[in-house]
Short mmCIF file of C-alpha atoms and ligand atoms in Angstrom, two decimals:
data_model
loop_
_atom_site.label_atom_id
_atom_site.label_comp_id
_atom_site.label_asym_id
_atom_site.label_seq_id
_atom_site.Cartn_x
_atom_site.Cartn_y
_atom_site.Cartn_z
CA UNK K 1 109.41 80.07 112.20
CA UNK K 2 109.57 83.52 110.71
CA UNK K 3 107.26 85.89 112.44
CA UNK K 4 105.58 88.67 110.35
CA UNK K 5 105.64 92.21 112.14
CA UNK K 6 101.98 93.78 111.38
CA UNK K 7 100.92 97.13 111.70
CA UNK K 8 97.04 97.80 111.85
CA UNK K 9 95.66 101.03 110.84
CA UNK K 10 92.09 101.75 111.83
CA UNK K 11 92.50 99.16 114.51
CA UNK K 12 89.13 99.81 116.25
CA UNK K 13 87.15 99.62 113.03
CA UNK K 14 85.06 96.41 111.65
CA UNK K 15 88.12 95.25 109.64
CA UNK K 16 90.49 96.52 112.17
CA UNK K 17 89.04 94.52 114.96
CA UNK K 18 88.75 91.10 113.07
CA UNK K 19 92.36 91.65 111.98
CA UNK K 20 93.45 91.90 115.55
CA UNK K 21 91.57 88.82 116.54
CA UNK K 22 93.24 86.84 113.46
CA UNK K 23 96.87 88.11 114.60
CA UNK K 24 96.17 87.24 118.19
CA UNK K 25 95.43 83.63 117.23
CA UNK K 26 98.29 83.18 114.75
CA UNK K 27 101.69 82.87 116.47
CA UNK K 28 103.40 83.61 113.12
CA UNK K 29 101.82 87.13 113.11
CA UNK K 30 102.86 89.82 115.49
CA UNK K 31 101.07 93.32 116.17
CA UNK K 32 103.78 95.76 116.42
CA UNK K 33 101.90 98.97 115.80
CA UNK K 34 98.10 100.10 115.68
CA UNK K 35 96.36 103.44 115.12
CA UNK K 36 92.79 104.96 115.52
CA UNK K 37 90.81 107.91 114.38
CA UNK K 38 89.70 109.04 117.62
CA UNK K 39 89.20 106.13 120.23
CA UNK K 40 92.02 105.79 122.66
CA UNK K 41 94.10 102.47 122.02
CA UNK K 42 96.97 102.60 124.95
CA UNK K 43 98.54 99.36 125.34
CA UNK K 44 96.89 97.79 122.37
CA UNK K 45 100.28 97.36 120.72
CA UNK K 46 103.99 98.31 121.46
CA UNK K 47 103.29 101.50 119.28
CA UNK K 48 100.05 103.43 119.21
CA UNK K 49 98.62 106.39 117.68
CA UNK K 50 95.37 108.12 117.69
CA UNK K 51 94.52 110.58 114.81
CA UNK K 52 97.13 112.51 112.97
CA UNK K 53 99.48 111.66 110.29
CA UNK K 54 100.66 108.07 110.77
CA UNK K 55 103.91 108.25 108.58
CA UNK K 56 106.31 108.66 111.72
CA UNK K 57 104.47 105.55 113.24
CA UNK K 58 105.09 103.57 110.11
CA UNK K 59 108.59 104.76 110.05
CA UNK K 60 109.29 103.42 113.33
CA UNK K 61 107.22 100.07 113.35
CA UNK K 62 109.77 98.42 110.68
CA UNK K 63 106.61 96.31 109.62
CA UNK K 64 106.58 93.54 107.08
CA UNK K 65 102.67 94.24 106.36
CA UNK K 66 100.89 97.39 106.80
CA UNK K 67 96.91 96.67 107.01
CA UNK K 68 95.17 99.85 106.11
CA UNK K 69 91.81 99.69 107.43
CA UNK K 70 91.33 103.36 107.98
CA UNK K 71 87.95 104.62 106.03
CA UNK K 72 87.95 107.26 103.44
CA UNK K 73 90.37 109.54 101.65
CA UNK K 74 92.37 109.82 105.15
CA UNK K 75 94.19 106.56 104.72
CA UNK K 76 95.80 107.99 101.54
CA UNK K 77 99.14 108.88 103.01
CA UNK K 78 99.52 105.43 104.69
CA UNK K 79 98.60 103.80 101.45
CA UNK K 80 101.28 105.89 99.56
CA UNK K 81 103.81 105.54 102.19
CA UNK K 82 103.55 101.67 102.27
CA UNK K 83 103.67 101.60 98.26
CA UNK K 84 106.73 103.81 98.22
CA UNK K 85 108.69 102.07 100.79
CA UNK K 86 107.83 98.50 99.22
CA UNK K 87 106.44 97.21 102.49
CA UNK K 88 103.47 94.90 101.83
CA UNK K 89 100.34 96.68 101.57
CA UNK K 90 97.07 94.82 102.74
CA UNK K 91 94.61 97.31 101.61
CA UNK K 92 91.00 97.47 102.85
CA UNK K 93 90.73 101.40 102.38
CA UNK K 94 89.90 101.38 99.03
CA UNK K 95 89.06 104.99 99.02
CA UNK K 96 92.76 105.69 98.94
CA UNK K 97 93.72 103.56 95.99
CA UNK K 98 90.73 105.04 94.16
CA UNK K 99 91.52 108.66 94.72
CA UNK K 100 95.32 108.25 94.48
CA UNK K 101 95.07 105.89 91.20
CA UNK K 102 98.05 106.72 89.10
CA UNK K 103 100.18 108.17 91.95
CA UNK K 104 99.68 105.13 93.84
CA UNK K 105 100.73 102.86 91.02
CA UNK K 106 103.93 104.93 90.26
CA UNK K 107 104.58 104.72 93.92
CA UNK K 108 104.25 100.94 93.83
CA UNK K 109 106.35 100.79 90.77
CA UNK K 110 109.15 102.74 92.71
CA UNK K 111 108.70 100.78 95.91
CA UNK K 112 108.46 97.43 94.27
CA UNK K 113 106.43 95.74 97.17
CA UNK K 114 103.16 93.89 97.31
CA UNK K 115 99.85 95.51 97.09
CA UNK K 116 97.21 92.84 98.35
CA UNK K 117 93.54 93.83 98.36
CA UNK K 118 91.57 93.10 101.65
CA UNK K 119 88.16 93.69 99.80
CA UNK K 120 86.52 90.39 99.63
CA UNK K 121 85.81 90.71 95.64
CA UNK K 122 89.47 91.82 94.90
CA UNK K 123 90.94 89.23 97.16
CA UNK K 124 88.91 86.55 95.27
CA UNK K 125 89.84 87.88 91.93
CA UNK K 126 93.81 88.00 93.00
CA UNK K 127 93.14 84.29 93.74
CA UNK K 128 91.31 83.43 90.66
CA UNK K 129 93.97 85.20 88.41
CA UNK K 130 96.94 83.77 90.35
CA UNK K 131 99.72 83.54 87.69
CA UNK K 132 97.55 83.30 84.66
CA UNK K 133 98.56 85.47 81.57
CA UNK K 134 96.54 88.48 80.81
CA UNK K 135 95.70 87.52 77.29
CA UNK K 136 93.67 84.73 78.68
CA UNK K 137 91.34 87.03 80.58
CA UNK K 138 88.32 88.41 78.82
CA UNK K 139 86.77 89.99 81.89
CA UNK K 140 86.62 90.50 85.49
CA UNK K 141 83.07 90.22 87.21
CA UNK K 142 82.44 91.72 90.63
CA UNK K 143 79.66 90.58 92.67
CA UNK K 144 77.40 92.70 95.11
CA UNK K 145 74.58 91.79 97.17
CA UNK K 146 72.52 94.77 95.96
CA UNK K 147 72.17 96.09 99.53
CA UNK K 148 69.11 96.44 101.49
CA UNK K 149 67.20 98.47 98.85
CA UNK K 150 67.57 96.03 95.82
CA UNK K 151 64.48 95.68 93.78
CA UNK K 152 63.09 98.98 95.12
CA UNK K 153 61.72 101.77 92.87
CA UNK K 154 63.24 105.28 92.87
CA UNK K 155 60.04 106.70 94.49
CA UNK K 156 60.35 104.18 97.34
CA UNK K 157 63.88 105.34 98.18
CA UNK K 158 62.87 109.29 98.86
CA UNK K 159 62.53 108.65 102.50
CA UNK K 160 64.61 105.98 103.53
CA UNK K 161 66.43 106.80 106.97
CA UNK K 162 69.87 106.15 107.82
CA UNK K 163 68.83 103.14 110.14
CA UNK K 164 67.20 101.50 107.02
CA UNK K 165 70.41 102.13 105.13
CA UNK K 166 72.52 100.70 107.83
CA UNK K 167 70.60 97.17 107.75
CA UNK K 168 72.66 95.38 105.39
CA UNK K 169 71.40 92.06 104.46
CA UNK K 170 74.61 89.95 104.35
CA UNK K 171 77.92 91.82 105.72
CA UNK K 172 78.36 93.57 109.15
CA UNK K 173 80.50 96.50 108.53
CA UNK K 174 81.48 100.13 109.32
CA UNK K 175 78.63 102.92 108.57
CA UNK K 176 80.23 104.56 105.63
CA UNK K 177 80.86 101.45 103.60
CA UNK K 178 77.31 100.25 104.49
CA UNK K 179 75.78 103.31 103.21
CA UNK K 180 78.01 102.89 99.88
CA UNK K 181 76.47 99.45 99.72
CA UNK K 182 72.88 100.59 99.87
CA UNK K 183 73.74 103.20 97.14
CA UNK K 184 75.91 100.87 95.08
CA UNK K 185 78.56 103.55 95.39
CA UNK K 186 80.72 100.85 96.98
CA UNK K 187 80.46 98.71 93.72
CA UNK K 188 81.51 101.76 91.93
CA UNK K 189 84.56 102.26 94.06
CA UNK K 190 85.24 98.43 93.46
CA UNK K 191 85.21 98.89 89.82
CA UNK K 192 87.69 101.84 90.04
CA UNK K 193 89.78 99.62 92.43
CA UNK K 194 89.89 96.56 90.14
CA UNK K 195 90.96 98.60 87.30
CA UNK K 196 93.90 100.21 89.46
CA UNK K 197 94.79 96.72 90.98
CA UNK K 198 94.45 94.58 87.74
CA UNK K 199 94.93 97.10 84.85
CA UNK K 200 91.98 95.98 82.82
CA UNK K 201 90.08 98.60 81.05
CA UNK K 202 86.69 99.62 82.36
CA UNK K 203 84.75 98.02 79.66
CA UNK K 204 86.46 94.58 80.91
CA UNK K 205 85.20 94.78 84.38
CA UNK K 206 81.52 93.71 84.93
CA UNK K 207 79.22 94.06 87.79
CA UNK K 208 76.35 91.83 88.78
CA UNK K 209 74.00 91.42 91.71
CA UNK K 210 74.24 88.47 93.60
CA UNK K 211 71.83 88.53 96.86
CA UNK K 212 73.58 86.08 99.19
CA UNK K 213 77.27 87.16 98.57
CA UNK K 214 78.39 83.59 98.30
CA UNK K 215 80.25 84.07 94.97
CA UNK K 216 82.75 86.82 95.56
CA UNK K 217 83.83 87.40 92.16
CA UNK K 218 84.28 85.59 88.73
CA UNK K 219 86.75 85.86 85.88
CA UNK K 220 85.86 85.04 82.24
CA UNK K 221 88.31 83.72 80.14
CA UNK K 222 88.78 84.03 76.57
CA UNK K 223 87.87 80.14 75.82
CA UNK K 224 84.51 80.84 77.53
CA UNK K 225 85.27 79.34 80.85
CA UNK K 226 84.21 81.40 83.95
CA UNK K 227 86.07 80.69 87.30
CA UNK K 228 84.16 81.55 90.53
CA UNK K 229 85.54 82.06 94.20
CA UNK K 230 82.90 80.86 96.76
CA UNK K 231 82.58 81.11 100.63
CA UNK K 232 80.44 82.53 103.36
CA UNK K 233 80.48 86.16 103.43
CA UNK K 234 83.10 86.82 106.25
CA UNK K 235 85.92 89.20 106.02
CA UNK K 236 88.21 87.15 108.22
CA UNK K 237 88.99 85.17 104.83
CA UNK K 238 90.31 87.89 102.76
CA UNK K 239 91.91 89.66 105.58
CA UNK K 240 93.74 86.48 106.56
CA UNK K 241 94.59 85.76 103.05
CA UNK K 242 96.32 89.19 102.86
CA UNK K 243 98.25 88.88 106.32
CA UNK K 244 99.56 85.46 105.63
CA UNK K 245 100.07 85.62 101.88
CA UNK K 246 101.22 83.64 100.37
CA UNK K 247 100.98 80.97 102.94
CA UNK K 248 97.24 80.82 103.48
CA UNK K 249 96.76 79.95 107.04
CA UNK K 250 93.84 78.30 108.33
CA UNK K 251 90.99 80.34 109.70
CA UNK K 252 87.76 80.10 111.87
CA UNK K 253 85.37 80.64 109.02
CA UNK K 254 82.97 77.85 108.70
CA UNK K 255 83.26 75.43 105.52
CA UNK K 256 80.75 76.17 102.83
CA UNK K 257 77.60 73.64 103.30
CA UNK K 258 76.97 72.32 99.92
CA UNK K 259 74.80 69.40 101.04
CA UNK K 260 71.97 71.63 102.43
CA UNK K 261 71.32 73.26 99.07
CA UNK K 262 73.03 76.14 97.69
CA UNK K 263 71.04 78.26 95.00
CA UNK K 264 73.19 80.94 93.27
CA UNK K 265 71.28 83.75 91.77
CA UNK K 266 72.39 86.41 89.81
CA UNK K 267 70.82 89.65 88.01
CA UNK K 268 71.84 92.82 86.50
CA UNK K 269 72.29 96.03 88.59
CA UNK K 270 69.48 98.63 88.20
CA UNK K 271 71.51 101.69 87.11
CA UNK K 272 68.37 104.14 87.14
CA UNK K 273 67.80 103.44 90.83
CA UNK K 274 71.43 103.10 91.77
CA UNK K 275 73.28 105.85 89.45
CA UNK K 276 76.38 106.02 91.49
CA UNK K 277 77.72 102.61 90.00
CA UNK K 278 77.51 104.51 86.78
CA UNK K 279 79.00 107.85 88.11
CA UNK K 280 81.83 105.90 89.31
CA UNK K 281 82.45 104.15 85.90
CA UNK K 282 82.33 107.42 84.00
CA UNK K 283 84.83 109.25 86.56
CA UNK K 284 87.17 106.27 85.85
CA UNK K 285 86.75 106.54 82.13
CA UNK K 286 87.54 110.27 82.50
CA UNK K 287 90.61 109.55 84.44
CA UNK K 288 92.68 112.19 86.13
CA UNK K 289 91.48 113.52 89.59
CA UNK K 290 87.88 112.67 88.64
CA UNK K 291 88.02 109.34 90.75
CA UNK K 292 89.20 111.13 93.54
CA UNK K 293 86.39 113.81 93.24
CA UNK K 294 83.81 111.11 93.05
CA UNK K 295 85.13 109.88 96.25
CA UNK K 296 85.35 113.19 98.08
CA UNK K 297 81.84 114.02 97.18
CA UNK K 298 80.66 110.82 98.07
CA UNK K 299 82.31 110.93 101.56
CA UNK K 300 80.70 114.35 102.34
CA UNK K 301 77.31 113.22 101.05
CA UNK K 302 77.19 110.11 102.90
CA UNK K 303 78.17 111.64 106.34
CA UNK K 304 75.39 114.23 105.58
CA UNK K 305 72.92 111.67 104.95
CA UNK K 306 73.83 109.99 107.98
CA UNK K 307 73.66 113.11 110.17
CA UNK K 308 70.12 113.46 108.73
CA UNK K 309 70.93 116.60 106.74
CA UNK K 310 70.34 115.16 103.21
CA UNK K 311 67.99 112.59 101.89
CA UNK K 312 69.03 109.17 100.32
CA UNK K 313 68.62 110.15 96.84
CA UNK K 314 70.45 113.35 97.25
CA UNK K 315 73.78 111.49 97.75
CA UNK K 316 74.00 110.57 94.10
CA UNK K 317 72.64 114.01 93.04
CA UNK K 318 75.33 115.73 95.16
CA UNK K 319 78.06 113.55 93.51
CA UNK K 320 76.81 113.99 89.87
CA UNK K 321 76.83 117.76 90.40
CA UNK K 322 80.43 117.70 91.63
CA UNK K 323 81.64 115.69 88.93
CA UNK K 324 80.26 118.14 86.56
CA UNK K 325 81.65 121.02 88.11
CA UNK K 326 85.42 119.97 88.81
CA UNK K 327 88.20 120.07 86.21
CA UNK K 328 89.51 116.67 87.03
CA UNK K 329 93.18 117.39 85.83
CA UNK K 330 95.73 114.87 86.94
CA UNK K 331 97.45 115.33 90.48
CA UNK K 332 101.49 115.28 90.06
CA UNK K 333 101.98 114.91 93.61
CA UNK K 334 100.18 114.17 97.06
CA UNK K 335 99.92 117.92 97.66
CA UNK K 336 97.99 118.27 94.48
CA UNK K 337 95.84 115.46 95.01
CA UNK K 338 94.86 116.62 98.61
CA UNK K 339 94.02 119.95 97.04
CA UNK K 340 91.66 118.40 94.27
CA UNK K 341 90.04 116.27 97.25
CA UNK K 342 89.41 119.30 99.11
CA UNK K 343 88.00 121.18 96.15
CA UNK K 344 85.58 118.36 95.54
CA UNK K 345 84.38 118.45 99.12
CA UNK K 346 83.86 122.08 99.12
CA UNK K 347 81.69 121.81 95.98
CA UNK K 348 78.96 119.53 97.83
CA UNK K 349 76.22 121.68 98.49
CA UNK K 350 75.69 120.34 102.07
CA UNK K 351 79.26 120.94 103.15
P1 NAD Z 1 85.06 101.36 110.46
O1 NAD Z 1 84.37 102.89 110.42
O2 NAD Z 1 84.35 100.31 111.13
O3 NAD Z 1 86.48 101.73 111.13
C1 NAD Z 1 87.47 102.82 110.46
C2 NAD Z 1 88.58 102.87 111.11
O4 NAD Z 1 89.34 104.09 110.69
C3 NAD Z 1 88.41 103.12 112.87
O5 NAD Z 1 89.67 102.27 113.41
C4 NAD Z 1 88.62 104.44 112.96
O6 NAD Z 1 89.01 104.98 114.26
C5 NAD Z 1 89.78 104.74 111.73
N1 NAD Z 1 89.61 106.32 111.20
C6 NAD Z 1 88.34 106.86 110.95
N2 NAD Z 1 88.96 107.96 110.45
C7 NAD Z 1 90.02 108.28 110.58
C8 NAD Z 1 90.92 109.38 110.16
N3 NAD Z 1 90.64 110.61 109.70
N4 NAD Z 1 92.27 109.12 110.50
C9 NAD Z 1 92.62 108.11 110.88
N5 NAD Z 1 91.97 106.95 111.37
C10 NAD Z 1 90.82 106.99 111.01
O7 NAD Z 1 85.20 101.00 108.96
P2 NAD Z 1 85.41 99.59 108.46
O8 NAD Z 1 84.12 99.09 108.16
O9 NAD Z 1 86.36 98.65 109.11
O10 NAD Z 1 86.08 99.87 106.96
C11 NAD Z 1 87.49 100.30 106.75
C12 NAD Z 1 87.99 100.41 105.44
O11 NAD Z 1 87.85 99.01 105.00
C13 NAD Z 1 87.06 101.06 104.34
O12 NAD Z 1 87.76 101.74 103.45
C14 NAD Z 1 86.07 100.12 103.78
O13 NAD Z 1 85.64 100.49 102.73
C15 NAD Z 1 87.05 98.88 103.78
N6 NAD Z 1 86.22 97.53 103.76
C16 NAD Z 1 85.14 97.36 104.88
C17 NAD Z 1 84.78 96.11 104.68
C18 NAD Z 1 84.18 95.63 106.06
O14 NAD Z 1 83.74 94.45 105.93
N7 NAD Z 1 83.95 96.45 106.97
C19 NAD Z 1 84.86 95.37 103.51
C20 NAD Z 1 85.44 95.73 102.46
C21 NAD Z 1 86.11 96.77 102.65
MG1 MG Z 2 83.81 94.46 98.62
#
């Protein structure tokens, strides 16, 4: 039996804690290092770190797989380190891939390792695409629940509170991604993530609203066939898939009950009410550090909303404003990327 050495970054978060449970229950997975942002984690793993740059921890851990479950741009160093060193990267921290974009892909090219998405939609896409030749694929379809405010009019969102935004209908997640799910910024980040993971142009990455989150993604093929990936909304499945790839270990996730009636509904997202989805796509099409600026402005605005400093609709307004003011020129290295992230943050009116 070969045991995989795993590092869990963001071990105290929603994804991190679920990963620790899966590792604990699987004799073929060994936790060798763990990190958190601020919560003490002494004794959780042979090597632990709270806050700061995790590069040295990664150097010492000699891991087979790095699970990056840090939230936000703070995860970018870990993503680039794993890609550069060819250590398998199980990536929950979508913000780092979106922000680093071409820099991350160049690091992956040099490192030659695996990049396995933990985001449920992208994990599903990876499984649907398998070894299929790219010319068979017409488009990728990302599904999203539509969040707690699906079906509302813009005026009805003016006064919504952080508590209302944090009440997600189908997934239980950390606060930042839960707000992103309510604004559809999360689906926007996921369009960008899909572009960098699978190399398709933006006009071949679709988004559809699917309220029950049973279908995680679809792939349209050129002959008209559409493949779908189904399962209950439970992150243990994509986390386990990435940690045990390609073995696909058993998980405690319940089997999908087909006998008691499964209705699958889909609808188009409302871009007038949820402009962040469109703004993300535009940032992707403009390229350079526009995706980095989109992410940075969104992170600052979401935190301001959670702190009660701005309203829900102000999040999208702030991001739109920042995207109009940055120059978006490409970053040639990590230092320039960090600089682009910082400049975008400073432009958010609430900062
Ligand atoms: P969370 O807020 O529950 O946990 C975040 C973790 O990151 C914590 O361990 C925290 O201590 C750590 N952290 C925060 N700031 C840090 C910093 N500056 N430096 C180092 N560590 C820091 O978040 P989450 O919901 O687990 O999400 C983690 C990532 O996974 C996000 O990028 C999110 O978009 C992605 N994701 C989450 C889910 C989900 O179901 N929760 C689903 C898909 C993708
Ligand atoms: Mg997702």
